[in-house]
């Protein structure tokens, strides 16, 4: 028996270097487009149009960022993206956690049916909801407004499902003890339940912020006023502008794309520990 165990351990040790090599190759493939974008943001027009392509800039420059700020109202677009992404994230954290708590820990008539609706909503492709949402937002006169960009995504079925699954792991005895001590449901929710589901909140924050920040279809449809454009829409509009120069324009696109990616990386870096813990905990459920 010990010989079999030793053989298995030996095979596991022999496979580890191979796994590291495969993982490193996968990481390289995934990171190559990002590295190309980041390096191209600092290239001159000569390097951008060089043949064969030049990876490392022969001369580092910030001119692409200066030209981008001169030709596009980047501070306004950046502010629009921040406002929309932050509001959507905060609304999802609040509403999804409230509904998740109700579905996980409160007994009320029709709870299973409500959860069934949530599961059904997860199966509906997001693209099918674009037209109904546009008609609704248009009838409410919310086009070209922050409310029109935020309200359709203020709560999501995925967030409700995620919070419900995490909150089910909280012992009912803990909540019953709090109720016996005179604590109300709001106190239990804010002071007991939410601190226990920080990994789930961090996971939901990353997914929601990433989805809202990179959202392109809905802001493109719901905004006609350029002052309400988010960064993805503004960059796509600039990319399709026939008046932009090829080399310099591509450099500005790379610079703009880098500015779009950086906030997401910052959010992920700040919440990485909780996010990893949330994924690991979810895997044990």
JSON list of N, CA, C and O in Angstrom, two decimals, residues 125-164:
[
{"chain": "A", "resi": 125, "resn": "UNK", "atom": "N", "xyz": [-30.55, 34.94, -22.87]},
{"chain": "A", "resi": 125, "resn": "UNK", "atom": "CA", "xyz": [-29.41, 35.70, -23.42]},
{"chain": "A", "resi": 125, "resn": "UNK", "atom": "C", "xyz": [-29.60, 37.20, -23.23]},
{"chain": "A", "resi": 125, "resn": "UNK", "atom": "O", "xyz": [-30.70, 37.73, -23.44]},
{"chain": "A", "resi": 126, "resn": "UNK", "atom": "N", "xyz": [-28.52, 37.87, -22.85]},
{"chain": "A", "resi": 126, "resn": "UNK", "atom": "CA", "xyz": [-28.62, 39.31, -22.58]},
{"chain": "A", "resi": 126, "resn": "UNK", "atom": "C", "xyz": [-29.02, 40.10, -23.81]},
{"chain": "A", "resi": 126, "resn": "UNK", "atom": "O", "xyz": [-29.71, 41.12, -23.71]},
{"chain": "A", "resi": 127, "resn": "UNK", "atom": "N", "xyz": [-28.61, 39.65, -24.99]},
{"chain": "A", "resi": 127, "resn": "UNK", "atom": "CA", "xyz": [-28.93, 40.39, -26.21]},
{"chain": "A", "resi": 127, "resn": "UNK", "atom": "C", "xyz": [-30.43, 40.45, -26.49]},
{"chain": "A", "resi": 127, "resn": "UNK", "atom": "O", "xyz": [-30.90, 41.38, -27.14]},
{"chain": "A", "resi": 128, "resn": "UNK", "atom": "N", "xyz": [-31.18, 39.45, -26.00]},
{"chain": "A", "resi": 128, "resn": "UNK", "atom": "CA", "xyz": [-32.62, 39.45, -26.22]},
{"chain": "A", "resi": 128, "resn": "UNK", "atom": "C", "xyz": [-33.32, 40.56, -25.43]},
{"chain": "A", "resi": 128, "resn": "UNK", "atom": "O", "xyz": [-34.45, 40.94, -25.77]},
{"chain": "A", "resi": 129, "resn": "UNK", "atom": "N", "xyz": [-32.66, 41.06, -24.39]},
{"chain": "A", "resi": 129, "resn": "UNK", "atom": "CA", "xyz": [-33.28, 42.07, -23.54]},
{"chain": "A", "resi": 129, "resn": "UNK", "atom": "C", "xyz": [-33.01, 43.49, -24.01]},
{"chain": "A", "resi": 129, "resn": "UNK", "atom": "O", "xyz": [-33.56, 44.44, -23.45]},
{"chain": "A", "resi": 130, "resn": "UNK", "atom": "N", "xyz": [-32.16, 43.65, -25.01]},
{"chain": "A", "resi": 130, "resn": "UNK", "atom": "CA", "xyz": [-31.77, 44.99, -25.43]},
{"chain": "A", "resi": 130, "resn": "UNK", "atom": "C", "xyz": [-32.95, 45.78, -25.97]},
{"chain": "A", "resi": 130, "resn": "UNK", "atom": "O", "xyz": [-33.20, 46.93, -25.56]},
{"chain": "A", "resi": 131, "resn": "UNK", "atom": "N", "xyz": [-33.72, 45.18, -26.87]},
{"chain": "A", "resi": 131, "resn": "UNK", "atom": "CA", "xyz": [-34.85, 45.89, -27.47]},
{"chain": "A", "resi": 131, "resn": "UNK", "atom": "C", "xyz": [-35.93, 46.24, -26.45]},
{"chain": "A", "resi": 131, "resn": "UNK", "atom": "O", "xyz": [-36.39, 47.40, -26.40]},
{"chain": "A", "resi": 132, "resn": "UNK", "atom": "N", "xyz": [-36.39, 45.30, -25.60]},
{"chain": "A", "resi": 132, "resn": "UNK", "atom": "CA", "xyz": [-37.38, 45.68, -24.58]},
{"chain": "A", "resi": 132, "resn": "UNK", "atom": "C", "xyz": [-36.87, 46.76, -23.64]},
{"chain": "A", "resi": 132, "resn": "UNK", "atom": "O", "xyz": [-37.63, 47.67, -23.26]},
{"chain": "A", "resi": 133, "resn": "UNK", "atom": "N", "xyz": [-35.62, 46.67, -23.25]},
{"chain": "A", "resi": 133, "resn": "UNK", "atom": "CA", "xyz": [-35.05, 47.70, -22.37]},
{"chain": "A", "resi": 133, "resn": "UNK", "atom": "C", "xyz": [-35.02, 49.06, -23.05]},
{"chain": "A", "resi": 133, "resn": "UNK", "atom": "O", "xyz": [-35.33, 50.08, -22.42]},
{"chain": "A", "resi": 134, "resn": "UNK", "atom": "N", "xyz": [-34.67, 49.08, -24.33]},
{"chain": "A", "resi": 134, "resn": "UNK", "atom": "CA", "xyz": [-34.62, 50.35, -25.05]},
{"chain": "A", "resi": 134, "resn": "UNK", "atom": "C", "xyz": [-36.01, 50.98, -25.13]},
{"chain": "A", "resi": 134, "resn": "UNK", "atom": "O", "xyz": [-36.17, 52.18, -24.91]},
{"chain": "A", "resi": 135, "resn": "UNK", "atom": "N", "xyz": [-37.02, 50.16, -25.43]},
{"chain": "A", "resi": 135, "resn": "UNK", "atom": "CA", "xyz": [-38.39, 50.69, -25.50]},
{"chain": "A", "resi": 135, "resn": "UNK", "atom": "C", "xyz": [-38.82, 51.23, -24.14]},
{"chain": "A", "resi": 135, "resn": "UNK", "atom": "O", "xyz": [-39.42, 52.32, -24.04]},
{"chain": "A", "resi": 136, "resn": "UNK", "atom": "N", "xyz": [-38.52, 50.50, -23.08]},
{"chain": "A", "resi": 136, "resn": "UNK", "atom": "CA", "xyz": [-38.90, 50.93, -21.74]},
{"chain": "A", "resi": 136, "resn": "UNK", "atom": "C", "xyz": [-38.19, 52.22, -21.34]},
{"chain": "A", "resi": 136, "resn": "UNK", "atom": "O", "xyz": [-38.82, 53.17, -20.86]},
{"chain": "A", "resi": 137, "resn": "UNK", "atom": "N", "xyz": [-36.87, 52.28, -21.54]},
{"chain": "A", "resi": 137, "resn": "UNK", "atom": "CA", "xyz": [-36.11, 53.47, -21.17]},
{"chain": "A", "resi": 137, "resn": "UNK", "atom": "C", "xyz": [-36.53, 54.67, -22.02]},
{"chain": "A", "resi": 137, "resn": "UNK", "atom": "O", "xyz": [-36.62, 55.80, -21.54]},
{"chain": "A", "resi": 138, "resn": "UNK", "atom": "N", "xyz": [-36.85, 54.43, -23.28]},
{"chain": "A", "resi": 138, "resn": "UNK", "atom": "CA", "xyz": [-37.31, 55.51, -24.15]},
{"chain": "A", "resi": 138, "resn": "UNK", "atom": "C", "xyz": [-38.66, 56.05, -23.68]},
{"chain": "A", "resi": 138, "resn": "UNK", "atom": "O", "xyz": [-38.88, 57.28, -23.66]},
{"chain": "A", "resi": 139, "resn": "UNK", "atom": "N", "xyz": [-39.58, 55.18, -23.30]},
{"chain": "A", "resi": 139, "resn": "UNK", "atom": "CA", "xyz": [-40.88, 55.62, -22.80]},
{"chain": "A", "resi": 139, "resn": "UNK", "atom": "C", "xyz": [-40.76, 56.37, -21.47]},
{"chain": "A", "resi": 139, "resn": "UNK", "atom": "O", "xyz": [-41.61, 57.21, -21.16]},
{"chain": "A", "resi": 140, "resn": "UNK", "atom": "N", "xyz": [-39.72, 56.07, -20.72]},
{"chain": "A", "resi": 140, "resn": "UNK", "atom": "CA", "xyz": [-39.50, 56.77, -19.44]},
{"chain": "A", "resi": 140, "resn": "UNK", "atom": "C", "xyz": [-38.68, 58.05, -19.62]},
{"chain": "A", "resi": 140, "resn": "UNK", "atom": "O", "xyz": [-38.35, 58.72, -18.64]},
{"chain": "A", "resi": 141, "resn": "UNK", "atom": "N", "xyz": [-38.33, 58.36, -20.88]},
{"chain": "A", "resi": 141, "resn": "UNK", "atom": "CA", "xyz": [-37.54, 59.57, -21.20]},
{"chain": "A", "resi": 141, "resn": "UNK", "atom": "C", "xyz": [-36.20, 59.57, -20.46]},
{"chain": "A", "resi": 141, "resn": "UNK", "atom": "O", "xyz": [-35.76, 60.61, -19.93]},
{"chain": "A", "resi": 142, "resn": "UNK", "atom": "N", "xyz": [-35.54, 58.43, -20.43]},
{"chain": "A", "resi": 142, "resn": "UNK", "atom": "CA", "xyz": [-34.27, 58.30, -19.73]},
{"chain": "A", "resi": 142, "resn": "UNK", "atom": "C", "xyz": [-33.09, 58.09, -20.68]},
{"chain": "A", "resi": 142, "resn": "UNK", "atom": "O", "xyz": [-31.97, 57.81, -20.21]},
{"chain": "A", "resi": 143, "resn": "UNK", "atom": "N", "xyz": [-33.31, 58.24, -21.98]},
{"chain": "A", "resi": 143, "resn": "UNK", "atom": "CA", "xyz": [-32.18, 58.16, -22.90]},
{"chain": "A", "resi": 143, "resn": "UNK", "atom": "C", "xyz": [-31.26, 59.35, -22.69]},
{"chain": "A", "resi": 143, "resn": "UNK", "atom": "O", "xyz": [-31.69, 60.45, -22.34]},
{"chain": "A", "resi": 144, "resn": "UNK", "atom": "N", "xyz": [-29.96, 59.12, -22.90]},
{"chain": "A", "resi": 144, "resn": "UNK", "atom": "CA", "xyz": [-28.94, 60.16, -22.70]},
{"chain": "A", "resi": 144, "resn": "UNK", "atom": "C", "xyz": [-28.90, 60.65, -21.26]},
{"chain": "A", "resi": 144, "resn": "UNK", "atom": "O", "xyz": [-28.64, 61.82, -20.98]},
{"chain": "A", "resi": 145, "resn": "UNK", "atom": "N", "xyz": [-29.17, 59.75, -20.32]},
{"chain": "A", "resi": 145, "resn": "UNK", "atom": "CA", "xyz": [-29.08, 60.08, -18.90]},
{"chain": "A", "resi": 145, "resn": "UNK", "atom": "C", "xyz": [-28.30, 58.98, -18.19]},
{"chain": "A", "resi": 145, "resn": "UNK", "atom": "O", "xyz": [-28.24, 57.83, -18.65]},
{"chain": "A", "resi": 146, "resn": "UNK", "atom": "N", "xyz": [-27.73, 59.33, -17.03]},
{"chain": "A", "resi": 146, "resn": "UNK", "atom": "CA", "xyz": [-27.05, 58.31, -16.23]},
{"chain": "A", "resi": 146, "resn": "UNK", "atom": "C", "xyz": [-28.04, 57.26, -15.73]},
{"chain": "A", "resi": 146, "resn": "UNK", "atom": "O", "xyz": [-27.71, 56.07, -15.64]},
{"chain": "A", "resi": 147, "resn": "UNK", "atom": "N", "xyz": [-29.26, 57.70, -15.41]},
{"chain": "A", "resi": 147, "resn": "UNK", "atom": "CA", "xyz": [-30.26, 56.75, -14.94]},
{"chain": "A", "resi": 147, "resn": "UNK", "atom": "C", "xyz": [-30.57, 55.71, -16.01]},
{"chain": "A", "resi": 147, "resn": "UNK", "atom": "O", "xyz": [-30.75, 54.52, -15.71]},
{"chain": "A", "resi": 148, "resn": "UNK", "atom": "N", "xyz": [-30.64, 56.14, -17.27]},
{"chain": "A", "resi": 148, "resn": "UNK", "atom": "CA", "xyz": [-30.90, 55.20, -18.35]},
{"chain": "A", "resi": 148, "resn": "UNK", "atom": "C", "xyz": [-29.78, 54.20, -18.55]},
{"chain": "A", "resi": 148, "resn": "UNK", "atom": "O", "xyz": [-30.01, 53.09, -19.04]},
{"chain": "A", "resi": 149, "resn": "UNK", "atom": "N", "xyz": [-28.57, 54.57, -18.17]},
{"chain": "A", "resi": 149, "resn": "UNK", "atom": "CA", "xyz": [-27.43, 53.66, -18.30]},
{"chain": "A", "resi": 149, "resn": "UNK", "atom": "C", "xyz": [-27.31, 52.73, -17.09]},
{"chain": "A", "resi": 149, "resn": "UNK", "atom": "O", "xyz": [-26.73, 51.64, -17.21]},
{"chain": "A", "resi": 150, "resn": "UNK", "atom": "N", "xyz": [-27.83, 53.15, -15.94]},
{"chain": "A", "resi": 150, "resn": "UNK", "atom": "CA", "xyz": [-27.63, 52.41, -14.70]},
{"chain": "A", "resi": 150, "resn": "UNK", "atom": "C", "xyz": [-28.80, 51.49, -14.38]},
{"chain": "A", "resi": 150, "resn": "UNK", "atom": "O", "xyz": [-28.61, 50.31, -14.05]},
{"chain": "A", "resi": 151, "resn": "UNK", "atom": "N", "xyz": [-30.03, 52.00, -14.46]},
{"chain": "A", "resi": 151, "resn": "UNK", "atom": "CA", "xyz": [-31.19, 51.27, -13.98]},
{"chain": "A", "resi": 151, "resn": "UNK", "atom": "C", "xyz": [-31.38, 49.89, -14.61]},
{"chain": "A", "resi": 151, "resn": "UNK", "atom": "O", "xyz": [-31.74, 48.94, -13.90]},
{"chain": "A", "resi": 152, "resn": "UNK", "atom": "N", "xyz": [-31.16, 49.71, -15.92]},
{"chain": "A", "resi": 152, "resn": "UNK", "atom": "CA", "xyz": [-31.36, 48.36, -16.48]},
{"chain": "A", "resi": 152, "resn": "UNK", "atom": "C", "xyz": [-30.43, 47.30, -15.90]},
{"chain": "A", "resi": 152, "resn": "UNK", "atom": "O", "xyz": [-30.70, 46.10, -16.04]},
{"chain": "A", "resi": 153, "resn": "UNK", "atom": "N", "xyz": [-29.34, 47.72, -15.25]},
{"chain": "A", "resi": 153, "resn": "UNK", "atom": "CA", "xyz": [-28.36, 46.77, -14.72]},
{"chain": "A", "resi": 153, "resn": "UNK", "atom": "C", "xyz": [-28.18, 46.94, -13.21]},
{"chain": "A", "resi": 153, "resn": "UNK", "atom": "O", "xyz": [-27.17, 46.53, -12.65]},
{"chain": "A", "resi": 154, "resn": "UNK", "atom": "N", "xyz": [-29.17, 47.55, -12.54]},
{"chain": "A", "resi": 154, "resn": "UNK", "atom": "CA", "xyz": [-29.06, 47.81, -11.10]},
{"chain": "A", "resi": 154, "resn": "UNK", "atom": "C", "xyz": [-29.09, 46.53, -10.28]},
{"chain": "A", "resi": 154, "resn": "UNK", "atom": "O", "xyz": [-28.64, 46.51, -9.13]},
{"chain": "A", "resi": 155, "resn": "UNK", "atom": "N", "xyz": [-29.62, 45.45, -10.83]},
{"chain": "A", "resi": 155, "resn": "UNK", "atom": "CA", "xyz": [-29.63, 44.15, -10.17]},
{"chain": "A", "resi": 155, "resn": "UNK", "atom": "C", "xyz": [-29.61, 43.07, -11.24]},
{"chain": "A", "resi": 155, "resn": "UNK", "atom": "O", "xyz": [-30.25, 43.22, -12.27]},
{"chain": "A", "resi": 156, "resn": "UNK", "atom": "N", "xyz": [-28.85, 42.02, -10.98]},
{"chain": "A", "resi": 156, "resn": "UNK", "atom": "CA", "xyz": [-28.70, 40.95, -11.96]},
{"chain": "A", "resi": 156, "resn": "UNK", "atom": "C", "xyz": [-29.00, 39.60, -11.35]},
{"chain": "A", "resi": 156, "resn": "UNK", "atom": "O", "xyz": [-28.78, 39.37, -10.16]},
{"chain": "A", "resi": 157, "resn": "UNK", "atom": "N", "xyz": [-29.49, 38.70, -12.18]},
{"chain": "A", "resi": 157, "resn": "UNK", "atom": "CA", "xyz": [-29.82, 37.36, -11.71]},
{"chain": "A", "resi": 157, "resn": "UNK", "atom": "C", "xyz": [-28.58, 36.62, -11.20]},
{"chain": "A", "resi": 157, "resn": "UNK", "atom": "O", "xyz": [-28.65, 35.89, -10.21]},
{"chain": "A", "resi": 158, "resn": "UNK", "atom": "N", "xyz": [-27.45, 36.83, -11.86]},
{"chain": "A", "resi": 158, "resn": "UNK", "atom": "CA", "xyz": [-26.22, 36.16, -11.42]},
{"chain": "A", "resi": 158, "resn": "UNK", "atom": "C", "xyz": [-25.84, 36.59, -10.02]},
{"chain": "A", "resi": 158, "resn": "UNK", "atom": "O", "xyz": [-25.46, 35.78, -9.18]},
{"chain": "A", "resi": 159, "resn": "UNK", "atom": "N", "xyz": [-25.95, 37.90, -9.74]},
{"chain": "A", "resi": 159, "resn": "UNK", "atom": "CA", "xyz": [-25.61, 38.40, -8.42]},
{"chain": "A", "resi": 159, "resn": "UNK", "atom": "C", "xyz": [-26.53, 37.85, -7.35]},
{"chain": "A", "resi": 159, "resn": "UNK", "atom": "O", "xyz": [-26.08, 37.49, -6.25]},
{"chain": "A", "resi": 160, "resn": "UNK", "atom": "N", "xyz": [-27.83, 37.78, -7.65]},
{"chain": "A", "resi": 160, "resn": "UNK", "atom": "CA", "xyz": [-28.78, 37.22, -6.69]},
{"chain": "A", "resi": 160, "resn": "UNK", "atom": "C", "xyz": [-28.46, 35.75, -6.41]},
{"chain": "A", "resi": 160, "resn": "UNK", "atom": "O", "xyz": [-28.44, 35.30, -5.25]},
{"chain": "A", "resi": 161, "resn": "UNK", "atom": "N", "xyz": [-28.20, 35.00, -7.46]},
{"chain": "A", "resi": 161, "resn": "UNK", "atom": "CA", "xyz": [-27.87, 33.58, -7.30]},
{"chain": "A", "resi": 161, "resn": "UNK", "atom": "C", "xyz": [-26.59, 33.42, -6.49]},
{"chain": "A", "resi": 161, "resn": "UNK", "atom": "O", "xyz": [-26.52, 32.56, -5.59]},
{"chain": "A", "resi": 162, "resn": "UNK", "atom": "N", "xyz": [-25.57, 34.21, -6.79]},
{"chain": "A", "resi": 162, "resn": "UNK", "atom": "CA", "xyz": [-24.29, 34.11, -6.09]},
{"chain": "A", "resi": 162, "resn": "UNK", "atom": "C", "xyz": [-24.46, 34.39, -4.60]},
{"chain": "A", "resi": 162, "resn": "UNK", "atom": "O", "xyz": [-23.98, 33.63, -3.75]},
{"chain": "A", "resi": 163, "resn": "UNK", "atom": "N", "xyz": [-25.16, 35.49, -4.27]},
{"chain": "A", "resi": 163, "resn": "UNK", "atom": "CA", "xyz": [-25.32, 35.86, -2.87]},
{"chain": "A", "resi": 163, "resn": "UNK", "atom": "C", "xyz": [-26.19, 34.85, -2.14]},
{"chain": "A", "resi": 163, "resn": "UNK", "atom": "O", "xyz": [-25.93, 34.52, -0.97]},
{"chain": "A", "resi": 164, "resn": "UNK", "atom": "N", "xyz": [-27.21, 34.33, -2.79]},
{"chain": "A", "resi": 164, "resn": "UNK", "atom": "CA", "xyz": [-28.06, 33.34, -2.15]},
{"chain": "A", "resi": 164, "resn": "UNK", "atom": "C", "xyz": [-27.29, 32.08, -1.81]},
{"chain": "A", "resi": 164, "resn": "UNK", "atom": "O", "xyz": [-27.43, 31.50, -0.72]}
]
